[in-house]
Coordinates of N, CA and C in Angstrom, one line a residue:
X184 N 0.9 -1.2 0.0 CA 0.1 0.1 0.1 C 0.9 1.3 0.0
X185 N 2.0 1.4 0.8 CA 2.7 2.4 0.9 C 3.4 2.8 -0.4
X186 N 4.0 1.5 -1.1 CA 4.5 1.7 -2.3 C 3.5 2.4 -3.3
X187 N 2.4 2.0 -3.3 CA 1.3 2.6 -4.6 C 1.3 4.0 -4.1
X188 N 1.2 4.4 -2.9 CA 1.0 5.7 -2.4 C 2.2 6.6 -3.1
X189 N 3.4 6.1 -2.7 CA 4.7 6.5 -3.2 C 4.7 6.9 -4.7
X190 N 4.4 5.8 -5.6 CA 4.1 6.0 -6.8 C 3.2 7.0 -7.5
X191 N 2.1 7.0 -6.9 CA 1.1 8.1 -7.0 C 1.5 9.2 -6.9
X192 N 2.2 9.6 -5.7 CA 2.7 10.9 -5.3 C 3.8 11.4 -6.4
X193 N 4.9 10.4 -6.9 CA 5.8 10.3 -7.6 C 5.2 10.9 -9.0
X194 N 4.2 10.0 -9.6 CA 3.8 10.4 -10.9 C 3.1 12.0 -10.8
X195 N 2.3 12.4 -9.7 CA 1.8 13.7 -9.7 C 2.6 14.6 -9.7
X196 N 4.0 14.3 -9.2 CA 5.0 15.4 -9.3 C 5.6 15.6 -10.4
X197 N 5.8 14.4 -11.0 CA 6.3 14.5 -12.6 C 5.5 15.0 -13.4
X198 N 4.0 14.8 -13.3 CA 3.1 15.5 -14.2 C 3.1 17.0 -14.0
X199 N 2.8 17.6 -12.8 CA 3.2 19.2 -12.4 C 4.3 19.5 -13.1
X200 N 5.6 19.0 -12.8 CA 6.8 19.2 -13.2 C 6.9 19.6 -14.6
X201 N 6.2 18.6 -15.3 CA 6.4 18.4 -16.9 C 5.2 19.9 -17.5
X202 N 4.1 20.0 -16.6 CA 3.1 20.8 -17.1 C 3.9 22.3 -16.9
X203 N 4.3 22.6 -15.9 CA 5.0 24.0 -15.8 C 6.3 24.1 -16.1
X204 N 7.0 23.0 -16.3 CA 8.4 23.0 -16.8 C 8.5 23.5 -18.2
X205 N 7.3 23.0 -18.9 CA 7.4 23.5 -20.3 C 7.7 24.9 -20.7
X206 N 7.2 25.6 -19.9 CA 7.5 27.1 -20.0 C 8.6 27.5 -20.2
X207 N 9.7 26.7 -19.4 CA 11.0 27.0 -19.4 C 11.8 26.7 -20.7
X208 N 11.3 25.9 -21.4 CA 11.8 25.5 -22.5 C 11.1 25.7 -24.0
X209 N 10.2 26.6 -24.0 CA 9.1 27.0 -25.0 C 9.3 28.4 -25.3
X210 N 9.2 28.8 -26.6 CA 9.1 30.1 -27.0 C 7.9 30.4 -27.8
X211 N 7.5 31.5 -27.7 CA 6.2 32.1 -28.4 C 6.8 33.5 -29.1
X212 N 6.9 33.3 -30.4 CA 7.7 34.6 -31.1 C 6.7 35.4 -31.9
X213 N 6.7 36.6 -31.3 CA 5.5 37.6 -32.2 C 6.4 38.4 -33.1
X214 N 6.1 39.0 -34.1 CA 6.9 39.8 -35.0 C 5.7 40.9 -35.4
X215 N 5.3 41.7 -34.6 CA 4.5 42.6 -34.9 C 5.2 44.0 -35.3
X216 N 4.6 44.6 -36.5 CA 5.2 45.9 -37.1 C 4.3 47.1 -36.4
X217 N 5.1 48.2 -36.4 CA 4.5 49.5 -35.6 C 3.4 49.6 -37.0
X218 N 2.1 50.1 -36.2 CA 1.0 50.4 -37.3 C 1.2 51.6 -38.1
X219 N 0.7 51.4 -39.3 CA 1.1 52.4 -40.4 C 0.9 53.8 -39.8
X220 N -0.2 54.1 -39.2 CA -0.6 55.4 -38.5 C 0.5 56.0 -37.7
X221 N 1.1 54.8 -36.8 CA 1.9 55.4 -35.8 C 3.2 55.7 -36.3
X222 N 3.8 54.8 -37.6 CA 4.8 55.1 -38.0 C 5.2 56.4 -38.8
X223 N 3.8 56.8 -39.5 CA 3.8 58.3 -40.0 C 4.0 59.4 -39.1
X224 N 3.2 59.2 -38.0 CA 3.0 60.6 -37.1 C 3.6 60.4 -35.7
X225 N 3.9 59.0 -35.4 CA 4.1 58.6 -33.9 C 5.6 59.2 -33.5
X226 N 5.8 59.6 -32.4 CA 7.1 59.6 -31.8 C 7.3 59.1 -30.5
X227 N 8.5 58.6 -30.1 CA 8.8 57.8 -29.0 C 8.9 59.0 -27.8
X228 N 8.1 58.7 -26.8 CA 7.9 59.6 -25.9 C 8.7 59.3 -24.7
X229 N 8.8 57.9 -24.3 CA 9.6 57.5 -23.2 C 10.3 56.1 -23.7
X230 N 11.4 55.7 -23.2 CA 11.9 54.2 -23.6 C 12.9 53.9 -22.5
X231 N 13.0 52.5 -22.2 CA 13.8 52.0 -21.3 C 14.4 50.8 -21.7
X232 N 15.1 49.8 -21.0 CA 15.4 48.3 -21.1 C 15.0 47.7 -20.2
X233 N 14.4 46.4 -20.3 CA 14.1 45.4 -19.5 C 15.3 44.9 -18.7
X234 N 15.3 44.4 -17.5 CA 16.1 43.8 -16.6 C 16.0 42.4 -16.2
X235 N 17.2 42.0 -15.8 CA 16.7 40.7 -14.9 C 16.5 40.8 -13.6
X236 N 15.6 40.2 -13.2 CA 15.0 40.3 -11.6 C 15.7 39.2 -10.6
X237 N 15.9 38.0 -11.0 CA 16.7 37.1 -10.5 C 17.2 36.1 -11.3
X238 N 17.9 35.0 -10.9 CA 18.4 34.3 -12.0 C 17.4 33.1 -12.6
X239 N 16.3 33.3 -12.4 CA 15.0 32.7 -13.3 C 14.3 33.7 -14.1
X240 N 14.0 34.6 -13.5 CA 13.0 35.6 -14.2 C 13.9 36.9 -15.0
X241 N 14.2 36.5 -16.2 CA 15.2 37.4 -17.0 C 14.4 38.1 -18.1
X242 N 14.7 39.3 -18.5 CA 14.1 40.0 -19.6 C 15.2 40.9 -20.1
X243 N 15.1 41.1 -21.5 CA 15.8 41.9 -22.2 C 15.1 42.7 -23.4
X244 N 15.5 43.7 -24.0 CA 14.7 44.5 -25.0 C 14.4 45.6 -24.5
X245 N 13.8 46.4 -25.3 CA 13.6 47.8 -25.3 C 12.0 47.7 -24.9
X246 N 11.4 48.6 -24.1 CA 10.0 49.1 -24.0 C 9.9 50.7 -24.6
X247 N 9.0 51.0 -25.4 CA 8.8 52.2 -25.9 C 7.5 52.8 -25.6
X248 N 7.3 53.9 -25.2 CA 5.8 54.5 -25.3 C 5.9 55.3 -26.5
X249 N 5.2 55.2 -27.2 CA 4.8 55.8 -28.6 C 3.6 56.6 -28.7
X250 N 3.4 57.8 -29.1 CA 2.3 58.6 -29.3 C 2.2 59.1 -30.4
X251 N 1.0 59.2 -31.2 CA 1.0 60.1 -32.5 C 0.2 61.4 -32.3
X252 N 0.2 62.2 -33.2 CA -0.6 63.6 -33.3 C -2.1 63.1 -33.1
X253 N -2.5 62.2 -33.3 CA -4.2 62.1 -33.0 C -4.6 61.7 -31.7
X254 N -3.4 61.5 -30.8 CA -3.8 61.1 -29.5 C -3.7 59.5 -29.0
X255 N -3.3 58.6 -30.3 CA -3.3 57.3 -30.3 C -1.7 57.2 -29.3
X256 N -2.0 56.1 -28.6 CA -0.7 55.5 -27.7 C -0.5 54.3 -27.7
X257 N 0.7 53.6 -27.6 CA 0.9 52.3 -27.5 C 2.3 51.9 -26.8
X258 N 2.2 51.0 -26.1 CA 3.5 50.3 -25.5 C 4.1 49.3 -26.6
X259 N 5.4 49.7 -26.9 CA 6.2 48.6 -28.0 C 7.1 48.1 -27.4
X260 N 7.1 46.7 -27.6 CA 8.3 46.0 -27.0 C 9.2 45.5 -28.2
X261 N 10.6 45.9 -28.1 CA 11.5 45.6 -29.3 C 12.6 44.7 -29.0
X262 N 12.8 43.8 -29.9 CA 14.0 42.9 -29.5 C 13.8 42.4 -28.1
X263 N 12.7 42.1 -27.8 CA 12.1 41.7 -26.5 C 12.4 40.2 -26.2
X264 N 12.6 39.7 -25.0 CA 12.8 38.4 -24.6 C 12.6 38.3 -23.2
X265 N 11.7 37.3 -22.9 CA 11.7 37.1 -21.2 C 11.3 35.8 -20.8
X266 N 11.7 35.4 -19.7 CA 11.7 34.0 -19.4 C 10.1 33.5 -19.5
X267 N 9.9 32.5 -20.2 CA 8.5 32.3 -20.5 C 8.0 31.9 -19.1
X268 N 6.8 32.0 -19.2 CA 5.6 31.3 -17.9 C 4.1 31.5 -18.2
X269 N 3.5 30.8 -17.3 CA 2.1 30.8 -17.4 C 1.4 32.0 -17.0
X270 N 0.6 32.7 -17.7 CA -0.6 33.7 -17.2 C 0.2 34.9 -17.3
X271 N 1.2 35.4 -18.3 CA 2.0 36.5 -18.2 C 1.2 37.6 -18.7
X272 N 1.3 38.8 -17.9 CA 0.5 40.0 -18.4 C 1.5 41.2 -18.5
X273 N 1.1 42.3 -19.2 CA 1.9 43.4 -19.2 C 1.1 44.7 -18.6
X274 N 1.8 45.2 -17.8 CA 1.5 46.4 -17.0 C 2.0 47.8 -17.2
X275 N 1.6 48.8 -16.7 CA 2.3 50.0 -16.8 C 2.3 50.5 -15.3
X276 N 3.1 50.7 -14.7 CA 3.2 51.3 -13.4 C 3.9 52.4 -12.9
X277 N 3.8 53.2 -11.8 CA 4.5 54.4 -11.6 C 5.7 54.1 -10.8
X278 N 5.8 52.8 -10.2 CA 7.0 52.5 -9.4 C 8.3 52.1 -10.1
X279 N 9.2 52.8 -9.9 CA 10.5 52.6 -10.9 C 11.3 51.4 -10.2
X280 N 10.8 50.8 -9.2 CA 11.5 49.7 -8.5 C 10.4 48.6 -8.0
X281 N 9.8 47.8 -8.9 CA 8.7 47.1 -8.5 C 9.5 45.8 -7.9
X282 N 9.0 45.1 -6.9 CA 9.4 43.8 -6.3 C 8.5 42.8 -6.6
X283 N 8.7 41.7 -6.1 CA 8.3 40.3 -6.3 C 6.9 40.4 -5.6
X284 N 6.4 41.5 -4.8 CA 5.1 41.6 -4.2 C 4.2 42.6 -5.0
X285 N 3.1 42.0 -5.2 CA 2.3 42.9 -6.3 C 2.0 44.2 -5.7
X286 N 1.8 44.3 -4.3 CA 1.5 45.4 -4.0 C 2.5 46.5 -4.1
X287 N 3.6 46.2 -4.6 CA 4.7 47.0 -4.9 C 4.5 47.8 -6.4
X288 N 3.6 47.2 -6.9 CA 3.2 47.9 -8.3 C 2.4 49.1 -7.9
X289 N 1.6 49.2 -7.0 CA 0.9 50.3 -6.8 C -0.4 50.5 -7.5
X290 N -0.6 51.6 -8.0 CA -1.5 51.9 -9.2 C -1.0 51.3 -10.4
X291 N -1.7 50.6 -11.2 CA -1.1 50.3 -12.5 C -2.0 50.0 -13.6
X292 N -1.6 50.1 -14.7 CA -2.7 50.0 -16.0 C -2.3 48.5 -16.6
X293 N -3.4 47.8 -16.8 CA -3.2 46.5 -17.1 C -3.6 46.5 -18.8
X294 N -2.4 46.2 -19.3 CA -2.6 46.3 -21.0 C -2.9 45.0 -21.8
X295 N -2.9 43.9 -20.7 CA -3.5 42.6 -21.3 C -2.3 41.5 -21.3
X296 N -2.8 40.4 -21.7 CA -1.8 39.1 -21.8 C -0.5 39.4 -22.6
X297 N 0.5 39.0 -22.3 CA 1.8 39.0 -23.2 C 1.6 38.1 -24.2
X298 N 1.8 38.8 -25.5 CA 1.5 37.9 -26.8 C 2.3 36.9 -27.1
X299 N 3.6 37.1 -26.6 CA 4.8 36.1 -26.8 C 5.8 36.5 -25.8
X300 N 6.7 35.5 -25.6 CA 7.8 35.7 -24.8 C 9.1 36.4 -25.6
X301 N 9.0 36.3 -27.0 CA 10.0 36.8 -27.9 C 9.6 37.6 -28.8
X302 N 10.2 38.6 -29.3 CA 10.0 39.4 -30.4 C 9.6 40.8 -30.2
X303 N 8.9 41.4 -31.4 CA 8.4 42.8 -31.2 C 6.9 42.6 -31.3
X304 N 6.3 43.4 -30.2 CA 5.0 43.6 -29.9 C 4.5 44.9 -29.5
X305 N 3.1 45.2 -29.9 CA 2.3 46.3 -29.5 C 1.5 46.3 -28.5
X306 N 1.1 47.0 -27.7 CA 0.0 47.2 -27.0 C -0.8 48.4 -26.7
X307 N -2.0 48.5 -27.4 CA -2.7 49.7 -27.4 C -2.9 50.3 -25.8
X308 N -3.0 51.3 -25.7 CA -3.3 52.2 -24.5 C -4.5 53.2 -25.1
X309 N -5.6 53.0 -24.5 CA -6.6 53.9 -24.6 C -6.4 55.3 -24.6
X310 N -6.9 56.0 -25.5 CA -6.7 57.6 -25.8 C -7.1 58.2 -24.4
X311 N -8.1 57.8 -23.7 CA -8.8 58.1 -22.6 C -7.8 57.9 -21.2
X312 N -6.9 57.1 -21.4 CA -5.9 56.7 -20.4 C -5.0 57.7 -20.2
X313 N -4.9 58.3 -19.1 CA -3.6 59.1 -18.7 C -2.5 58.3 -18.4
X314 N -1.6 58.6 -19.0 CA -0.2 57.6 -18.7 C 0.8 58.4 -17.9
X315 N 0.5 59.7 -17.6 CA 1.5 60.4 -16.9 C 1.9 59.9 -15.7
X316 N 3.4 59.8 -15.4 CA 3.9 59.1 -14.4 C 4.0 57.7 -14.5
X317 N 3.4 57.0 -15.3 CA 3.4 55.4 -15.6 C 4.7 55.2 -16.6
X318 N 5.8 55.2 -15.7 CA 7.0 54.9 -16.6 C 7.8 53.6 -16.4
X319 N 7.2 52.8 -15.8 CA 7.6 51.4 -15.7 C 6.9 50.4 -16.5
X320 N 7.2 49.6 -17.6 CA 6.7 48.6 -18.0 C 6.9 47.3 -17.5
X321 N 6.0 46.5 -17.0 CA 6.2 45.3 -16.1 C 5.4 44.0 -16.8
X322 N 6.2 43.0 -16.6 CA 5.9 41.5 -17.0 C 5.5 40.8 -15.7
X323 N 4.3 40.6 -15.5 CA 4.0 40.0 -14.3 C 3.1 38.7 -14.4
X324 N 3.1 37.7 -13.8 CA 2.7 36.3 -13.8 C 1.5 36.3 -12.9
X325 N 0.2 36.5 -13.5 CA -0.8 36.7 -12.4 C -1.3 35.3 -11.5
X326 N -0.9 34.4 -12.2 CA -1.0 32.7 -11.5 C -0.4 32.5 -10.3
X327 N 1.0 33.3 -10.4 CA 1.8 32.9 -9.1 C 2.0 34.3 -8.5
X328 N 1.5 35.3 -9.0 CA 2.1 36.6 -8.5 C 3.6 36.9 -8.5
X329 N 4.1 36.7 -9.6 CA 5.7 37.0 -9.9 C 5.9 38.0 -10.6
X330 N 7.0 38.5 -10.4 CA 7.5 39.7 -11.3 C 8.5 39.0 -12.2
X331 N 8.7 39.1 -13.4 CA 9.4 38.3 -14.5 C 10.5 39.3 -14.9
X332 N 10.0 40.7 -15.2 CA 11.3 41.5 -15.7 C 10.2 42.8 -15.7
X333 N 11.2 44.0 -15.8 CA 10.5 45.4 -15.8 C 11.5 46.2 -16.5
X334 N 11.1 47.5 -17.1 CA 11.8 48.4 -17.8 C 11.4 49.9 -17.4
X335 N 12.2 50.5 -16.9 CA 12.1 52.0 -16.4 C 12.2 52.7 -17.8
X336 N 11.2 53.4 -18.0 CA 11.4 54.4 -19.3 C 11.5 55.9 -18.9
X337 N 12.3 56.4 -19.6 CA 12.8 57.8 -19.3 C 12.6 58.6 -20.8

């Protein structure tokens, strides 16, 4: 009986490890271009580079806030790469030094699910959304409440 219980526990651990471990070895590549109207009249208002949070949660590439003459805004990630994980989201926050605690984000703007952990991608920001002071782009895992990377934009 003890042997059966140990085998069942072992199989459960292996199953969970395979399910969550796959994120460490897979990539979802996104290659979005800047929208045509943003290319024509848009300008970069702020930019910064993603940093490593710890030895597991690593990010690199640029985050850029782009605005055009018509009031359209977007966050653009270029040459972006981050450790893959489940349930990753893109936030803008006012805190220039977010920690592994979600409350450290303070007031933040949720731009939606991360489209891919590699590549160039765009996240539209509602024209009515005031982004003054929201100078930090954050990659956050909602499922585990984990900070994956962030970029302070100036």
